[in-house]
Coordinates of C-alpha atoms and ligand atoms in Angstrom, one line a residue:
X1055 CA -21.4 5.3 13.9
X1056 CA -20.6 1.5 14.3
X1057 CA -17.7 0.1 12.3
X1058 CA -19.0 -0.3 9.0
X1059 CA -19.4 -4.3 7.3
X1060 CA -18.2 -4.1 3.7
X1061 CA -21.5 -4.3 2.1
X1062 CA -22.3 -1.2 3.4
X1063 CA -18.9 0.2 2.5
X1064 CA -19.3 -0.6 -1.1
X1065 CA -22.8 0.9 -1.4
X1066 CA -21.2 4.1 0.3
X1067 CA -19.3 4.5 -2.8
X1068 CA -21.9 4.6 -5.0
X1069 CA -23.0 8.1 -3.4
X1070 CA -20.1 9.8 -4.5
X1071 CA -20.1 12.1 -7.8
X1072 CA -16.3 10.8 -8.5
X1073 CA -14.8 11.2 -12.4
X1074 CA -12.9 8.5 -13.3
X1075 CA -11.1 7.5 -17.1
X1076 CA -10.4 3.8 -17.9
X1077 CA -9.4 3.3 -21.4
X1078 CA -10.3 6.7 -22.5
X1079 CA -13.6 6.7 -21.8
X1080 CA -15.9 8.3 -18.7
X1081 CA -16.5 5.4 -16.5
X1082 CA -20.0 6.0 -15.4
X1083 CA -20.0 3.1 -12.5
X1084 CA -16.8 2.6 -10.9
X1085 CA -18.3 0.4 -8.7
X1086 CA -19.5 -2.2 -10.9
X1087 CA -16.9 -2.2 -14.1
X1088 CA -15.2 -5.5 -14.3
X1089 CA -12.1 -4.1 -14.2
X1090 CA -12.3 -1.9 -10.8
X1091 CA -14.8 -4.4 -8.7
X1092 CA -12.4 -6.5 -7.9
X1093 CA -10.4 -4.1 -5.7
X1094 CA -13.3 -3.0 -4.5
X1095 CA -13.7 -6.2 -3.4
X1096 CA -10.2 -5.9 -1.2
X1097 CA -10.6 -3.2 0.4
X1098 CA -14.2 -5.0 1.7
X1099 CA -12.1 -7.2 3.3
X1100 CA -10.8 -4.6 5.7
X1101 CA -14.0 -3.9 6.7
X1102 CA -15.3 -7.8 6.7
X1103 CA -12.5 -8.8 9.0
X1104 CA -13.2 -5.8 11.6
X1105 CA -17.2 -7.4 12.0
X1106 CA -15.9 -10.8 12.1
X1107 CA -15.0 -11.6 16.5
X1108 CA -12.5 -13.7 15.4
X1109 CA -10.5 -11.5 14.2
X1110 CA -11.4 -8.4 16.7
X1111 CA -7.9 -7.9 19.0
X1112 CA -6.2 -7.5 15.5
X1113 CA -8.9 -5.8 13.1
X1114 CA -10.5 -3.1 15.5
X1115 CA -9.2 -0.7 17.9
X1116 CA -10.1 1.6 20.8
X1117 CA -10.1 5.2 19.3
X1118 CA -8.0 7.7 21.7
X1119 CA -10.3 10.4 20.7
X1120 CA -13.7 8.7 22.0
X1121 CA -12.8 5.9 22.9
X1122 CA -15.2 4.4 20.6
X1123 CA -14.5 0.9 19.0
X1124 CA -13.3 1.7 15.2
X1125 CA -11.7 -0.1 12.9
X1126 CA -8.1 -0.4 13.2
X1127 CA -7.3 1.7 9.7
X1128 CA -8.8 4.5 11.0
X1129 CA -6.5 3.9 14.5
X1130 CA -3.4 6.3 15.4
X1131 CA -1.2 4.1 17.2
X1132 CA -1.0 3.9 21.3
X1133 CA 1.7 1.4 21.8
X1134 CA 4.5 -1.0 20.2
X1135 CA 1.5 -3.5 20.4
X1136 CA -0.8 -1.2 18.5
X1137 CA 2.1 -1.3 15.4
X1138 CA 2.7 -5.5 16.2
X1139 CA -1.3 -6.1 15.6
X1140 CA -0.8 -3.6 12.4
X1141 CA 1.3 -6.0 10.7
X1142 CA -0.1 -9.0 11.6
X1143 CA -3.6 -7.4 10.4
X1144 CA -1.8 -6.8 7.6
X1145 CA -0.5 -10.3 6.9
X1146 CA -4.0 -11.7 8.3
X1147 CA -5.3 -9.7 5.2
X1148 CA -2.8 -10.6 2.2
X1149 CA -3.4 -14.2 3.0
X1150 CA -7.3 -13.6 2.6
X1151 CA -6.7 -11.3 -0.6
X1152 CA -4.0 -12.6 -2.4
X1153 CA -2.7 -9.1 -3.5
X1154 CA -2.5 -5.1 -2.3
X1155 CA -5.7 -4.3 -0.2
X1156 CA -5.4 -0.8 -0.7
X1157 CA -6.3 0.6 2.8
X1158 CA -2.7 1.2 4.9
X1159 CA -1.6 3.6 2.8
X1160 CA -4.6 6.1 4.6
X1161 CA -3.5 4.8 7.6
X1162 CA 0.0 5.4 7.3
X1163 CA -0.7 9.0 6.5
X1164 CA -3.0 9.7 9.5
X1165 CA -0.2 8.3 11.8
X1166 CA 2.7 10.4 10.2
X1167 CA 0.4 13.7 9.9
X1168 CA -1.0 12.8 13.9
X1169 CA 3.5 13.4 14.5
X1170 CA 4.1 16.2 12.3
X1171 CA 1.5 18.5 12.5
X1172 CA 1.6 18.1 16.2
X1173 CA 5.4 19.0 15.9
X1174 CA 4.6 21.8 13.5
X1175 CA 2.1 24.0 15.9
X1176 CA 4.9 23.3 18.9
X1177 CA 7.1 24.7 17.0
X1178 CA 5.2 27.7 14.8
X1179 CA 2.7 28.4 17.0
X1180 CA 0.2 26.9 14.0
X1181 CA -3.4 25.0 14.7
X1182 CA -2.8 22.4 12.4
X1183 CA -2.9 19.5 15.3
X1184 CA -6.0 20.4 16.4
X1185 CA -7.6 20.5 12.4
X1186 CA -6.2 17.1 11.9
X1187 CA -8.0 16.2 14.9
X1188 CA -11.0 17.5 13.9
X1189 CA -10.8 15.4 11.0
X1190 CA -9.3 12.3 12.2
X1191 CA -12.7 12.0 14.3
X1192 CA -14.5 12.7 11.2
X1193 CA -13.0 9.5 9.5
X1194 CA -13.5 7.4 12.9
X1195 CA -16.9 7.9 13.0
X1196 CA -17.7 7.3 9.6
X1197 CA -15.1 4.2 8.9
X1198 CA -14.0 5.9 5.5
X1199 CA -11.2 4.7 3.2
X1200 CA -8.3 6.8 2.8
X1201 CA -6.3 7.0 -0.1
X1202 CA -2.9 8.4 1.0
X1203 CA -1.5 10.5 -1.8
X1204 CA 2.2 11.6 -1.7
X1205 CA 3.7 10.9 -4.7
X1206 CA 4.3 13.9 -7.4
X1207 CA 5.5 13.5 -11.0
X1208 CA 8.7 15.0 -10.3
X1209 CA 9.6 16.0 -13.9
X1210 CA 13.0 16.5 -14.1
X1211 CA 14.5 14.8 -11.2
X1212 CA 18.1 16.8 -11.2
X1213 CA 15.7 20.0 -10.7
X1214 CA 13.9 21.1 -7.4
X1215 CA 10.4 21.5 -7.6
X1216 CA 10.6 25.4 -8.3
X1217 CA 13.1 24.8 -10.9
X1218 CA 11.0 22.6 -12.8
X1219 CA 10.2 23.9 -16.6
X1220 CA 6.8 23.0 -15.6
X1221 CA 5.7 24.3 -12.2
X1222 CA 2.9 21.7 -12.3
X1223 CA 5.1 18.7 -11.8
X1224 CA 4.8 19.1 -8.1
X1225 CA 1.3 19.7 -6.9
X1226 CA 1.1 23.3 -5.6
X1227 CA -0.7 26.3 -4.0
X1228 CA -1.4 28.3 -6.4
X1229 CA -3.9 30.6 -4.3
X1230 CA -4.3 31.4 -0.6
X1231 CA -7.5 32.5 0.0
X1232 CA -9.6 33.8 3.1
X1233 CA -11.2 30.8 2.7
X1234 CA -8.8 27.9 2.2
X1235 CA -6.3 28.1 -0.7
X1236 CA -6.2 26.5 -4.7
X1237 CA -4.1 23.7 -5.4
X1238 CA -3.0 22.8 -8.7
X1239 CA -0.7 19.6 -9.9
X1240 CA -1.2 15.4 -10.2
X1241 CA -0.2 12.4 -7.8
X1242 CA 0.4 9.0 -9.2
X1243 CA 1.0 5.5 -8.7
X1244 CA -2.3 6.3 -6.3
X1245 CA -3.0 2.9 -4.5
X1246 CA -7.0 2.8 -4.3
X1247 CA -7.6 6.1 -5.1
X1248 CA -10.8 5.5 -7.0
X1249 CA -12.0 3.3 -3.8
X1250 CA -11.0 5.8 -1.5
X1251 CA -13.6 8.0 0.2
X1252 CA -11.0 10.4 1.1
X1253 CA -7.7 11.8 -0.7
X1254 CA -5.0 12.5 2.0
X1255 CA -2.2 15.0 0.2
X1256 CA 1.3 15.1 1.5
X1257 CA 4.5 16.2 0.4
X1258 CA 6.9 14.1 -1.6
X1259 CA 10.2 15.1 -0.5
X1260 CA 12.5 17.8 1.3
X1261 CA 11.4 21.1 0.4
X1262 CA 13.7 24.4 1.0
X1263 CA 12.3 28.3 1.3
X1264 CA 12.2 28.5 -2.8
X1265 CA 9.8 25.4 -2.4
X1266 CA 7.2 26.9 0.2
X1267 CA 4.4 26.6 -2.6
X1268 CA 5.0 22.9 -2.8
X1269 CA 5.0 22.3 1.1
X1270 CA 1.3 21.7 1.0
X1271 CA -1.4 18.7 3.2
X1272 CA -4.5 18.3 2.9
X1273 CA -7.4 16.5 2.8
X1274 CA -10.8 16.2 0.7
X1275 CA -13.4 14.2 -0.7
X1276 CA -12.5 11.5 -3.3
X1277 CA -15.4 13.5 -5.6
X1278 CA -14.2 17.1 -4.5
X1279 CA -14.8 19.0 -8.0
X1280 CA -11.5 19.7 -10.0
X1281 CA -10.5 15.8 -9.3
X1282 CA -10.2 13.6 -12.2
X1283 CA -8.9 9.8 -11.7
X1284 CA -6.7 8.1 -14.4
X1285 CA -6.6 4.3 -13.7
X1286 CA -3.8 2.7 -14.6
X1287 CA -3.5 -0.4 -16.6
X1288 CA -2.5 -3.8 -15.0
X1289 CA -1.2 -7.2 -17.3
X1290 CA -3.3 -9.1 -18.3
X1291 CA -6.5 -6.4 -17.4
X1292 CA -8.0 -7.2 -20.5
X1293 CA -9.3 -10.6 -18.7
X1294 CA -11.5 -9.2 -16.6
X1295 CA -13.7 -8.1 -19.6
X1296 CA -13.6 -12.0 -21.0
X1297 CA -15.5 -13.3 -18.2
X1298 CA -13.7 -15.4 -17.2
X1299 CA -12.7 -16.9 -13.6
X1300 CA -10.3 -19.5 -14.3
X1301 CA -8.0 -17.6 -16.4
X1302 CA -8.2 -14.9 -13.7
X1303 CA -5.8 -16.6 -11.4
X1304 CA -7.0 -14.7 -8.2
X1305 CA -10.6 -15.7 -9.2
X1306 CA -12.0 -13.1 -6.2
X1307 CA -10.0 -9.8 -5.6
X1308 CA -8.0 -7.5 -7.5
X1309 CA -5.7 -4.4 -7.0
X1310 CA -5.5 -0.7 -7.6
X1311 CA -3.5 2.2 -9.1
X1312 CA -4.6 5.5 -10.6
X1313 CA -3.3 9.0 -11.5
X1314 CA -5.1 11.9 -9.5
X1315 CA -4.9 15.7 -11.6
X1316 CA -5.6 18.2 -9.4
X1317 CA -7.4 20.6 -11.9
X1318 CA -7.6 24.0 -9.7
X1319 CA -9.1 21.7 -6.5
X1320 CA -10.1 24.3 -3.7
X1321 CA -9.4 23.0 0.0
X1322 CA -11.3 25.0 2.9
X1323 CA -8.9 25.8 5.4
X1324 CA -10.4 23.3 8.1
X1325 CA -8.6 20.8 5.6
X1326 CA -5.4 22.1 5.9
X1327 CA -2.3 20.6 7.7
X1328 CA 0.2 22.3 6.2
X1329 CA 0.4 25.6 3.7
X1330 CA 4.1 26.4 2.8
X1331 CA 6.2 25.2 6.0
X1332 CA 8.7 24.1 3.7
X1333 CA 10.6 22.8 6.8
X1334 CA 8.1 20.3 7.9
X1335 CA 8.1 18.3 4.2
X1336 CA 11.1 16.3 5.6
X1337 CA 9.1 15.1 8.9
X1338 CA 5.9 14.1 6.9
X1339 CA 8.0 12.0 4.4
X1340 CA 10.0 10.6 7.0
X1341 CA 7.5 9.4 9.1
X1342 CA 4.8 8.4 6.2
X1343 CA 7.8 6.5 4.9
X1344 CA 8.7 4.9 8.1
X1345 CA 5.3 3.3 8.7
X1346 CA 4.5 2.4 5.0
X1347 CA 7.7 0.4 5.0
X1348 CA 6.7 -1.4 8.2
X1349 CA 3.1 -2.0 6.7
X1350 CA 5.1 -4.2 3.6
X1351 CA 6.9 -6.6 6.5
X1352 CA 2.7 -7.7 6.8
X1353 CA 1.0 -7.5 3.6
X1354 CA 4.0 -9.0 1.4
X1355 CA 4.7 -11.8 4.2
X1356 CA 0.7 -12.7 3.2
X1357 CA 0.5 -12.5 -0.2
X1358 CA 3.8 -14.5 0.1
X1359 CA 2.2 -17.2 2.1
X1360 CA -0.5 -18.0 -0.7
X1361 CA 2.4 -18.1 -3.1
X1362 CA 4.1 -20.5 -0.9
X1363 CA 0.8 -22.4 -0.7
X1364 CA 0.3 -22.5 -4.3
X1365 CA 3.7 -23.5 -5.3
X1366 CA 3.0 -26.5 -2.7
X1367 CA 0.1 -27.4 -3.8
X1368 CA 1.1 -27.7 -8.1
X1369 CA 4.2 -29.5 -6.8
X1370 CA 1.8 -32.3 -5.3
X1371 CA -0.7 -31.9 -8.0
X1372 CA 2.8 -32.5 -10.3
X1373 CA 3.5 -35.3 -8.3
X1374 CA 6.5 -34.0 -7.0
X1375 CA 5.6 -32.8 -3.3
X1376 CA 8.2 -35.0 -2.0
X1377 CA 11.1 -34.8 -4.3
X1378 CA 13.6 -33.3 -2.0
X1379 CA 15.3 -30.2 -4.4
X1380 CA 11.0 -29.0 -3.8
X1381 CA 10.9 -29.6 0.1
X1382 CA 14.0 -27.7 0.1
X1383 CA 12.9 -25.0 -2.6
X1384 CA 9.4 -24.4 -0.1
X1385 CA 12.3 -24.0 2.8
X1386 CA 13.9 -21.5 1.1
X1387 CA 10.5 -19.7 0.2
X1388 CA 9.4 -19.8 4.0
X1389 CA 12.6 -18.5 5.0
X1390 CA 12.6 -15.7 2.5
X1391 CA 8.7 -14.9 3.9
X1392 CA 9.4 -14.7 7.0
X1393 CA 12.6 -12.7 7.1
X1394 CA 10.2 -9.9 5.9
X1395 CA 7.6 -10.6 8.3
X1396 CA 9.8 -10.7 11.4
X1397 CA 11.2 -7.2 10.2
X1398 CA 8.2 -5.9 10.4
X1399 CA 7.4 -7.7 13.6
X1400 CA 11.1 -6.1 14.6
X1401 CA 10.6 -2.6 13.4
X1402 CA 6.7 -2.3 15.4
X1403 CA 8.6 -4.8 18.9
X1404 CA 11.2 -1.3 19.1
X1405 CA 9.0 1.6 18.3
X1406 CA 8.4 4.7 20.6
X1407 CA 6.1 6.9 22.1
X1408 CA 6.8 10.4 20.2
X1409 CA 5.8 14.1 21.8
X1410 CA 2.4 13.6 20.0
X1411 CA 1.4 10.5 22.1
X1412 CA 1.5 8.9 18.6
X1413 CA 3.9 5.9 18.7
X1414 CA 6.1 5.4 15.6
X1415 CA 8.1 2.3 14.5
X1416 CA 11.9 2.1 14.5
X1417 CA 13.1 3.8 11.7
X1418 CA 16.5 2.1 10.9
X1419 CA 14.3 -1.9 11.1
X1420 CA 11.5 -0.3 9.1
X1421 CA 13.9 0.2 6.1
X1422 CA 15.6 -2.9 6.5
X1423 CA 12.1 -4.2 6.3
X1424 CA 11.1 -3.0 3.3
X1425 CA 15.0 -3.4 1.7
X1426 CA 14.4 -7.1 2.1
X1427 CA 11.1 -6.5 0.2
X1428 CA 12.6 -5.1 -2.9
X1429 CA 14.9 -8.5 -3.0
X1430 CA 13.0 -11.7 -1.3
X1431 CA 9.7 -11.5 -3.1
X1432 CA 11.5 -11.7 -6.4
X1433 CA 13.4 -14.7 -5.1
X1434 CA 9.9 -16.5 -4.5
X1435 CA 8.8 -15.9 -7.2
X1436 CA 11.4 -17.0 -9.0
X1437 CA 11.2 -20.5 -6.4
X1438 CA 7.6 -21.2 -7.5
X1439 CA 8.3 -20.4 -11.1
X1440 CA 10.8 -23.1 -11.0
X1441 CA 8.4 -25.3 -9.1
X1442 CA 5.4 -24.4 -11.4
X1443 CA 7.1 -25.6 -14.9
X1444 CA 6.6 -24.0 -18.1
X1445 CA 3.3 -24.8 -17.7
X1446 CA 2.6 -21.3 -16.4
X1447 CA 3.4 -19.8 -19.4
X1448 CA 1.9 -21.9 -22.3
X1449 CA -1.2 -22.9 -20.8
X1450 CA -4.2 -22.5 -23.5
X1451 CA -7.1 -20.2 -22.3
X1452 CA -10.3 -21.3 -20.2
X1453 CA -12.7 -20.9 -23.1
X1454 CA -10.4 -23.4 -24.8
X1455 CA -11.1 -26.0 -21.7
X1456 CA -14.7 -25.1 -22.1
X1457 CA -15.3 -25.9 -25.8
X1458 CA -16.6 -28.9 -26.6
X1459 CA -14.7 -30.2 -29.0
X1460 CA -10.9 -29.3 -27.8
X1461 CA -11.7 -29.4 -24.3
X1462 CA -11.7 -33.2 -23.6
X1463 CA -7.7 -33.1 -25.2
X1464 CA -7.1 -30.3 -22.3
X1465 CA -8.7 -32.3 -19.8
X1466 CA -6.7 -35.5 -21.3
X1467 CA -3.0 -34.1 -21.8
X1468 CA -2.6 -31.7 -18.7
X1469 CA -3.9 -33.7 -16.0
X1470 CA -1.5 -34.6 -13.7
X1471 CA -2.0 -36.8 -10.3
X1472 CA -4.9 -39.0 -11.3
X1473 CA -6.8 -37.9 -8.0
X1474 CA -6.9 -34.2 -9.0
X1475 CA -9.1 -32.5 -11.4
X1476 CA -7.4 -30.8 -14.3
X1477 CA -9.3 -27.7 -14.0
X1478 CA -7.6 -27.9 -10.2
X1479 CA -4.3 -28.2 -11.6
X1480 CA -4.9 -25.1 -14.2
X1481 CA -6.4 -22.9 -11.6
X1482 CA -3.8 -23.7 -9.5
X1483 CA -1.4 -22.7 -12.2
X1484 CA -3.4 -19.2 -12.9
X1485 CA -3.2 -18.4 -9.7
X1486 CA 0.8 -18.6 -9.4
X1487 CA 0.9 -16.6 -12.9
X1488 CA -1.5 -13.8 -11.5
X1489 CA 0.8 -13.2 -8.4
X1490 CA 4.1 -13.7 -10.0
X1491 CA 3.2 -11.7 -13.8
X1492 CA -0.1 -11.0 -13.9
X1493 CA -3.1 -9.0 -12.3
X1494 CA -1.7 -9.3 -9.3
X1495 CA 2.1 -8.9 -9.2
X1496 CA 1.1 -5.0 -8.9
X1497 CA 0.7 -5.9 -5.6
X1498 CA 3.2 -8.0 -4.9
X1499 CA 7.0 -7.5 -7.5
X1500 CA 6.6 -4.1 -8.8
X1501 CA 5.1 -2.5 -5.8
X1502 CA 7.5 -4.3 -3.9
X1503 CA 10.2 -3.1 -5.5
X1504 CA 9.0 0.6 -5.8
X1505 CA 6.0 1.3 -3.4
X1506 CA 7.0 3.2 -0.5
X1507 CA 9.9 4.3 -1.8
X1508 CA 12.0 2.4 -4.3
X1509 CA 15.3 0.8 -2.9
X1510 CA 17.8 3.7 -2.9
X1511 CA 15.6 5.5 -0.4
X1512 CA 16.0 2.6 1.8
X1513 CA 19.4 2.5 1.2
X1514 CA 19.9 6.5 2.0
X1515 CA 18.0 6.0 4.9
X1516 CA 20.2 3.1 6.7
X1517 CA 23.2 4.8 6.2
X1518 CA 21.9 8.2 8.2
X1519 CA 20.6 5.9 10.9
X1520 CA 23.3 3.6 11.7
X1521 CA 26.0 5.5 13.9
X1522 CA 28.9 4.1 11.9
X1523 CA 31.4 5.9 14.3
X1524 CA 30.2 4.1 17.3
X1525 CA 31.2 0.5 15.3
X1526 CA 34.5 2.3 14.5
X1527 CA 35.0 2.3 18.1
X1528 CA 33.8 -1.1 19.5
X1529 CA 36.3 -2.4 16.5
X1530 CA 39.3 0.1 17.6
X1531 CA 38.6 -0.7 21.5
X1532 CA 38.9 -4.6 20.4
X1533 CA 41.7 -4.0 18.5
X1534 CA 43.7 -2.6 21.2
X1535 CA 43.7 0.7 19.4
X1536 CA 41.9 3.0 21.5
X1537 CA 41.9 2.1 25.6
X1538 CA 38.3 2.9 26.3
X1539 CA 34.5 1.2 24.4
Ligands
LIG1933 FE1 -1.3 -2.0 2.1 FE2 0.6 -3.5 1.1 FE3 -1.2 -2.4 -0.5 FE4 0.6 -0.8 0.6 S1 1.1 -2.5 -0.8 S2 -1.6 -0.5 0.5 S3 0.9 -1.9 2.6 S4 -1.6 -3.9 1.0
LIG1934 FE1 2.0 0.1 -1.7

């Protein structure tokens, strides 16, 4: 099947039979509730830009399988230049959205399980590579949207997953069957799980032998029965209902986070990449990890550059675009930006062919990547803040600059350069307050900060990858210590 335009991809969504909870109550149409439309509307994107030839080198892909053009999302990496057009897809994309387009996190999991469950059969003798194959054609040829989901509750986080009061807290097996086997728990923080076609299910962290119940992939239908979808709130959510546009900020797309329970969900065994190899947990993590932190050098470097654009353009609208402490605040901004993006540039420039054919990024860079990404975006937002004025904070709503009687004062009293329209000036102003605390920071502080992985992991992860002794010994050499490097 061709690579799918994302008309079509929002009308597949309607087929499915998918149960999803918004403010306590059934939501009967995903698709078109105000509140979930807009990241509907993101993940279109990804499909949009893989139909547009402009965009063609970076958004689509030769598939290894068939050698069929598919949309990169759906690609398992071939070379360092597959993982360099990654992130600049990825930036390419934040720019257009504005905030988290929901789709690498499916593609970060194909990669990682296209490593591990290759390593798994060479190891155990299993037929888990050739499953995931299977499959991985499956979502080729049908373009789908995965939703990669790895992260458990984790209860009591002093206590291993079998230790937990709760066994639940860590989605289980809880029967193996002839057929396929019954899992049982919740994953949360789920980017785009209620646009997903697909739900990928991986392990969250190092398992050992007491654990084997826990050591569980998969992958089913979004609307498999026993799924139910929680979807988490957002600031300032409630403004999607007012229709508004202004007072949206981001007056197009939107982001995405939900709970998944696993109510009793049966998996056939053709959907199975891993059942109790405790041992491989670590792998899937790792290299899941690895990419998703490489995928932030692209998609925070974009929605960064519309911050940076927007902090530009209220400073002129302010009048101020040439003051120098702004020139040199908009420095400071593009040199936080692009310190992430050349990480990721970095991390994908020095990856490497692993025994699956699949090529992975450089671990140690990757982190460093997404360290940065936990600190810089938070400094830029902080710079446009500044830039912005308290404006951002005390502006009166868009049905006030509506009304007919108050809205000529509005139109009056914050206009600044004569040239540009107040309602300019305001929607520029919305737009900085739905990135930096609004609808969208999801997608670009918190997520930041937390989303794969939240900074200690990063931190755990350069310290095992750095070969501290080796230093120790270009410094002792130097030093006249020790007579050979
Ligand atoms: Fe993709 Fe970034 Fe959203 Fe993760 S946070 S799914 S990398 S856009
Ligand atoms: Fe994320």
């Amino acid at each position: 099947m061709a690579i799918k335009t994302g008309k079509e991809y929002v009308e597949s969504l309607r087929k499915r039979r998918i149960k999803v909870y918004l403010f306590g109550e059934k939501v009967e149409n995903p698709v078109d509730h105000p509140i979930i439309r807009p990241s509907i509307n993101s993940v279109a994107v990804t499909y949009d830009v893989a139909n547009d030839p402009n965009y063609e080198d970076l958004a689509t892909a030769t598939s290894h399988l068939t050698g069929e053009k598919i949309n990169r999302f759906t690609h398992i990496h071939q070379s360092t230049q597959d993982l360099v057009k990654k992130v600049k897809l990825l930036r390419l994309l934040g720019q257009k959205t504005g905030i988290c387009f929901q789709r690498c996190v499916g593609m970060d999991s194909l990669n990682a399980l296209s490593i591990a469950t290759f390593e798994m059969d060479q190891k155990l003798g299993t037929e888990y590579h050739k499953r995931f194959t299977d499959y991985l054609k499956y979502v080729q040829e049908n373009d789908l949207m995965c939703c990669g989901a790895m992260t458990d509750p984790k209860g009591d986080r002093s206590l291993r997953p079998s230790q937990q009061a709760d066994p639940d807290l860590y989605l289980r097996i809880v029967e193996q069957r002839d057929d396929g086997i019954v899992v049982r728990g919740s994953k949360i923080h789920q980017t785009g799980a209620v646009n997903s076609h697909e739900i990928i299910v991986m392990p969250t962290r190092t398992m050992r032998k007491e654990d084997e119940d826990y050591g569980v992939s998969f992958a089913i239908p979004s609307d498999t029965e026993g799924l139910i979808y929680i979807y988490g709130r957002q600031s300032c959510d409630l403004r999607k209902l007012e229709d508004a546009e202004i007072d949206l900020g981001n007056a197009r797309y939107g982001g995405q986070e939900a709970m998944i329970i696993f109510d009793d969900v049966f998996v056939p065994w053709e959907r199975v990449f891993m059942a109790g190899e405790h041992e491989f947990a670590w792998p899937i993590v790792n290299e899941f990890s690895a990419y998703h932190r490489q995928s932030y050098g692209g998609c925070k470097a974009g929605v960064g550059d519309v911050l940076i654009g927007a902090a530009a353009t209220i400073a002129e609208y302010n009048g101020v675009a040439t003051a120098s402490h702004i020139r040199d605040k908009i420095v400071e901004m593009n040199h936080l930006n692009e310190t992430i993006y050349a990480c990721g540039i970095a991390c994908s420039a020095e990856g490497y062919k692993t025994p699956s054919g699949t090529y992975l990024v450089n671990i140690l860079l990757s982190n460093i990547c997404k360290q940065n990404v936990t600190r810089f975006p938070y400094e830029i937002v902080r710079l446009a803040e500044d830039i912005a004025g308290g404006l951002l904070v005390t502006l009166p709503s868009e049905k006030d600059l509506k009304n007919p009687e108050i809205g000529k004062y509005m139109n009056k009293y914050l206009k600044g350069q004569k040239e540009i329209p107040t309602e300019s000036r305001l929607r520029m102003l919305r737009l900085i307050e739905n990135i930096s605390m609004g609808l969208g920071a999801i997608g670009y502080q918190i997520e930041s900060m937390h989303g794969a992985g939240s900074p200690q992991a990063q931190r755990i992860m350069i310290e095992r990858e750095v070969n501290i002794e080796w230093k120790k010994k270009l410094a002792k050499f130097l030093a006249g210590i020790e007579k050979e490097e």
